[in-house]
PDB file of C-alpha atoms in Angstrom:
ATOM      1  CA  HIS Z  13       6.194   1.949  12.850  1.00 58.00           C
ATOM      2  CA  SER Z  14       8.322   0.673  15.704  1.00 65.00           C
ATOM      3  CA  VAL Z  15      11.343   2.728  15.461  1.00 69.00           C
ATOM      4  CA  ASP Z  16      12.283   5.760  17.717  1.00 76.00           C
ATOM      5  CA  ASP Z  17      13.108   9.176  16.393  1.00 79.00           C
ATOM      6  CA  ARG Z  18      16.386   8.105  15.263  1.00 82.00           C
ATOM      7  CA  GLY Z  19      15.382   4.884  13.246  1.00 72.00           C
ATOM      8  CA  ARG Z  20      16.541   2.434  15.977  1.00 74.00           C
ATOM      9  CA  PRO Z  21      14.102  -0.611  16.525  1.00 70.00           C
ATOM     10  CA  VAL Z  22      12.083  -0.360  19.747  1.00 71.00           C
ATOM     11  CA  GLY Z  23      10.107  -2.925  21.293  1.00 68.00           C
ATOM     12  CA  GLY Z  24      11.891  -5.941  19.755  1.00 66.00           C
ATOM     13  CA  MET Z  25       9.685  -5.601  16.435  1.00 63.00           C
ATOM     14  CA  TRP Z  26      12.402  -5.502  13.935  1.00 60.00           C
ATOM     15  CA  THR Z  27      10.316  -6.329  11.009  1.00 64.00           C
ATOM     16  CA  GLY Z  28       8.564  -3.140  11.795  1.00 63.00           C
ATOM     17  CA  THR Z  29      11.436  -1.228  10.169  1.00 63.00           C
ATOM     18  CA  ILE Z  30      10.862  -2.887   6.995  1.00 66.00           C
ATOM     19  CA  ASP Z  31       6.942  -2.962   6.771  1.00 73.00           C
ATOM     20  CA  GLN Z  32       5.766  -0.880   3.733  1.00 75.00           C
ATOM     21  CA  ALA Z  33       2.304  -1.984   4.607  1.00 81.00           C
ATOM     22  CA  ASN Z  34       2.083   1.126   7.127  1.00 82.00           C
ATOM     23  CA  THR Z  35       2.081   3.548   4.292  1.00 89.00           C
ATOM     24  CA  SER Z  36      -0.802   1.708   2.447  1.00 91.00           C
ATOM     25  CA  TRP Z  37      -2.922   1.996   5.856  1.00 91.00           C
ATOM     26  CA  VAL Z  38      -2.178   5.753   5.733  1.00 93.00           C
ATOM     27  CA  ALA Z  39      -3.345   5.992   2.189  1.00 96.00           C
ATOM     28  CA  GLN Z  40      -6.520   4.000   3.285  1.00 96.00           C
ATOM     29  CA  MET Z  41      -7.243   6.301   6.001  1.00 97.00           C
ATOM     30  CA  MET Z  42      -6.730   9.403   3.771  1.00 97.00           C
ATOM     31  CA  TRP Z  43      -9.296   7.678   1.264  1.00 98.00           C
ATOM     32  CA  GLN Z  44     -11.823   6.917   4.062  1.00 98.00           C
ATOM     33  CA  TYR Z  45     -11.513  10.412   5.207  1.00 98.00           C
ATOM     34  CA  ALA Z  46     -11.921  12.085   1.831  1.00 98.00           C
ATOM     35  CA  THR Z  47     -14.712   9.440   0.856  1.00 97.00           C
ATOM     36  CA  TYR Z  48     -16.738   9.885   4.052  1.00 97.00           C
ATOM     37  CA  ALA Z  49     -16.485  13.617   4.397  1.00 98.00           C
ATOM     38  CA  GLY Z  50     -17.146  14.003   0.419  1.00 97.00           C
ATOM     39  CA  ASP Z  51     -13.991  16.047   0.020  1.00 98.00           C
ATOM     40  CA  GLU Z  52     -13.448  15.273  -3.605  1.00 97.00           C
ATOM     41  CA  GLU Z  53     -10.903  18.250  -3.792  1.00 97.00           C
ATOM     42  CA  TYR Z  54      -8.699  16.476  -1.190  1.00 98.00           C
ATOM     43  CA  LEU Z  55      -9.165  13.016  -2.774  1.00 97.00           C
ATOM     44  CA  ILE Z  56      -8.196  13.932  -5.973  1.00 97.00           C
ATOM     45  CA  SER Z  57      -5.501  16.441  -5.303  1.00 97.00           C
ATOM     46  CA  GLU Z  58      -3.869  14.571  -2.312  1.00 97.00           C
ATOM     47  CA  VAL Z  59      -5.304  11.211  -1.739  1.00 97.00           C
ATOM     48  CA  TYR Z  60      -5.090   9.833  -5.346  1.00 96.00           C
ATOM     49  CA  PRO Z  61      -1.296  10.774  -5.924  1.00 96.00           C
ATOM     50  CA  PHE Z  62      -0.472   9.474  -2.455  1.00 96.00           C
ATOM     51  CA  MET Z  63      -2.345   6.028  -3.204  1.00 96.00           C
ATOM     52  CA  ARG Z  64      -0.449   5.821  -6.531  1.00 95.00           C
ATOM     53  CA  LYS Z  65       3.147   6.562  -5.026  1.00 94.00           C
ATOM     54  CA  THR Z  66       2.266   3.848  -2.302  1.00 94.00           C
ATOM     55  CA  LEU Z  67       1.314   1.323  -4.877  1.00 94.00           C
ATOM     56  CA  ASN Z  68       4.382   2.157  -7.094  1.00 93.00           C
ATOM     57  CA  VAL Z  69       6.597   1.040  -3.770  1.00 91.00           C
ATOM     58  CA  PHE Z  70       4.966  -2.421  -3.753  1.00 92.00           C
ATOM     59  CA  HIS Z  71       5.158  -2.770  -7.496  1.00 93.00           C
ATOM     60  CA  ALA Z  72       9.097  -2.138  -7.276  1.00 92.00           C
ATOM     61  CA  MET Z  73       9.153  -4.951  -4.725  1.00 91.00           C
ATOM     62  CA  MET Z  74       7.425  -7.338  -6.808  1.00 93.00           C
ATOM     63  CA  ASP Z  75       8.641 -10.106  -9.030  1.00 95.00           C
ATOM     64  CA  LYS Z  76       6.481 -10.890 -12.104  1.00 94.00           C
ATOM     65  CA  GLU Z  77       6.916 -14.774 -13.283  1.00 93.00           C
ATOM     66  CA  ASP Z  78       4.612 -16.135 -15.928  1.00 94.00           C
ATOM     67  CA  GLY Z  79       2.451 -13.087 -15.862  1.00 90.00           C
ATOM     68  CA  VAL Z  80       1.831 -13.359 -11.836  1.00 93.00           C
ATOM     69  CA  TYR Z  81       3.150 -10.739  -9.732  1.00 92.00           C
ATOM     70  CA  SER Z  82       4.343 -11.846  -6.125  1.00 94.00           C
ATOM     71  CA  LEU Z  83       6.222 -10.157  -3.137  1.00 92.00           C
ATOM     72  CA  PRO Z  84       9.441 -12.341  -2.615  1.00 91.00           C
ATOM     73  CA  VAL Z  85      10.104 -10.420   0.764  1.00 85.00           C
ATOM     74  CA  SER Z  86       7.227  -9.473   2.964  1.00 84.00           C
ATOM     75  CA  VAL Z  87       6.561  -9.478   6.793  1.00 79.00           C
ATOM     76  CA  SER Z  88       3.577 -10.702   8.813  1.00 76.00           C
ATOM     77  CA  PRO Z  89       2.721 -11.882  12.231  1.00 72.00           C
ATOM     78  CA  GLU Z  90       1.839 -14.963  10.331  1.00 72.00           C
ATOM     79  CA  TYR Z  91       5.481 -15.215   9.596  1.00 73.00           C
ATOM     80  CA  GLY Z  92       6.538 -15.368  13.323  1.00 73.00           C
ATOM     81  CA  GLY Z  93       6.524 -11.586  14.126  1.00 70.00           C
ATOM     82  CA  SER Z  94       9.724 -10.314  15.116  1.00 72.00           C
ATOM     83  CA  SER Z  95      11.299 -13.831  15.260  1.00 74.00           C
ATOM     84  CA  PRO Z  96      14.335 -14.778  12.966  1.00 70.00           C
ATOM     85  CA  ASN Z  97      11.763 -16.131  10.765  1.00 76.00           C
ATOM     86  CA  GLY Z  98       9.686 -13.114  10.603  1.00 77.00           C
ATOM     87  CA  LEU Z  99       9.966 -12.794   6.541  1.00 80.00           C
ATOM     88  CA  GLY Z 100       8.022 -14.543   4.039  1.00 83.00           C
ATOM     89  CA  ARG Z 101       6.834 -14.479   0.514  1.00 89.00           C
ATOM     90  CA  ASN Z 102       3.278 -13.015  -0.330  1.00 91.00           C
ATOM     91  CA  SER Z 103       2.074 -12.554   3.283  1.00 87.00           C
ATOM     92  CA  THR Z 104      -1.515 -11.696   3.551  1.00 87.00           C
ATOM     93  CA  PHE Z 105      -0.711  -8.717   5.552  1.00 81.00           C
ATOM     94  CA  PHE Z 106       0.738  -7.263   2.424  1.00 87.00           C
ATOM     95  CA  LEU Z 107      -1.387  -8.503  -0.051  1.00 92.00           C
ATOM     96  CA  VAL Z 108      -4.582  -6.980   1.475  1.00 92.00           C
ATOM     97  CA  ASN Z 109      -2.764  -3.724   1.258  1.00 92.00           C
ATOM     98  CA  VAL Z 110      -1.994  -4.127  -2.569  1.00 93.00           C
ATOM     99  CA  ARG Z 111      -5.560  -5.110  -3.430  1.00 94.00           C
ATOM    100  CA  PHE Z 112      -7.022  -2.394  -1.370  1.00 95.00           C
ATOM    101  CA  LEU Z 113      -4.884   0.306  -3.620  1.00 95.00           C
ATOM    102  CA  CYS Z 114      -5.566  -1.536  -6.818  1.00 93.00           C
ATOM    103  CA  GLU Z 115      -9.357  -1.681  -6.223  1.00 94.00           C
ATOM    104  CA  LYS Z 116      -9.668   1.900  -4.953  1.00 95.00           C
ATOM    105  CA  LEU Z 117      -7.340   3.313  -7.715  1.00 95.00           C
ATOM    106  CA  LEU Z 118      -9.403   1.701 -10.456  1.00 92.00           C
ATOM    107  CA  GLU Z 119     -12.478   2.986  -8.986  1.00 94.00           C
ATOM    108  CA  LEU Z 120     -11.120   6.510  -8.770  1.00 95.00           C
ATOM    109  CA  GLU Z 121      -9.842   6.352 -12.396  1.00 93.00           C
ATOM    110  CA  ASP Z 122     -13.407   5.143 -13.722  1.00 92.00           C
ATOM    111  CA  LYS Z 123     -15.228   7.871 -11.508  1.00 95.00           C
ATOM    112  CA  TYR Z 124     -12.764  10.847 -12.328  1.00 94.00           C
ATOM    113  CA  ARG Z 125     -11.111   9.845 -15.398  1.00 92.00           C
ATOM    114  CA  LEU Z 126      -7.738  10.579 -13.842  1.00 90.00           C
ATOM    115  CA  ASP Z 127      -5.065   8.643 -15.790  1.00 86.00           C
ATOM    116  CA  ALA Z 128      -6.148   5.651 -18.018  1.00 76.00           C
ATOM    117  CA  ASP Z 129      -2.581   4.683 -18.651  1.00 81.00           C
ATOM    118  CA  TYR Z 130      -1.994   4.129 -15.059  1.00 77.00           C
ATOM    119  CA  ALA Z 131      -5.237   2.417 -14.602  1.00 67.00           C
ATOM    120  CA  ALA Z 132      -3.751  -0.026 -17.307  1.00 71.00           C
ATOM    121  CA  PHE Z 133      -0.916  -0.706 -15.175  1.00 71.00           C
ATOM    122  CA  VAL Z 134      -2.960  -1.514 -12.133  1.00 60.00           C
TER     123      VAL Z 134
END
């Protein structure tokens, strides 16, 4: 979200180059559009798969210890923005995005019976 067309950081916000939360925000906007427009076709064919793929990225980033998931590396203004201390564990900034994806994917599975195996993962 803070790079130019060649992938170079702009605006001094280097942490934006590794900010996966932007993808989940796009998923949230897609979900909001489909939900408020009543566009179930788009919700099922485009939004649901995009949300799954987005959650898969977060899942791949997570550690699991004693049955508890955590994000060992995340960025957030709460960790100093673009300062050298801009990385931290389990930033609220990332966790709220993961929570949104999990909640909405479970709701979609419950309503449309899309993929029970995937819902069990969530």
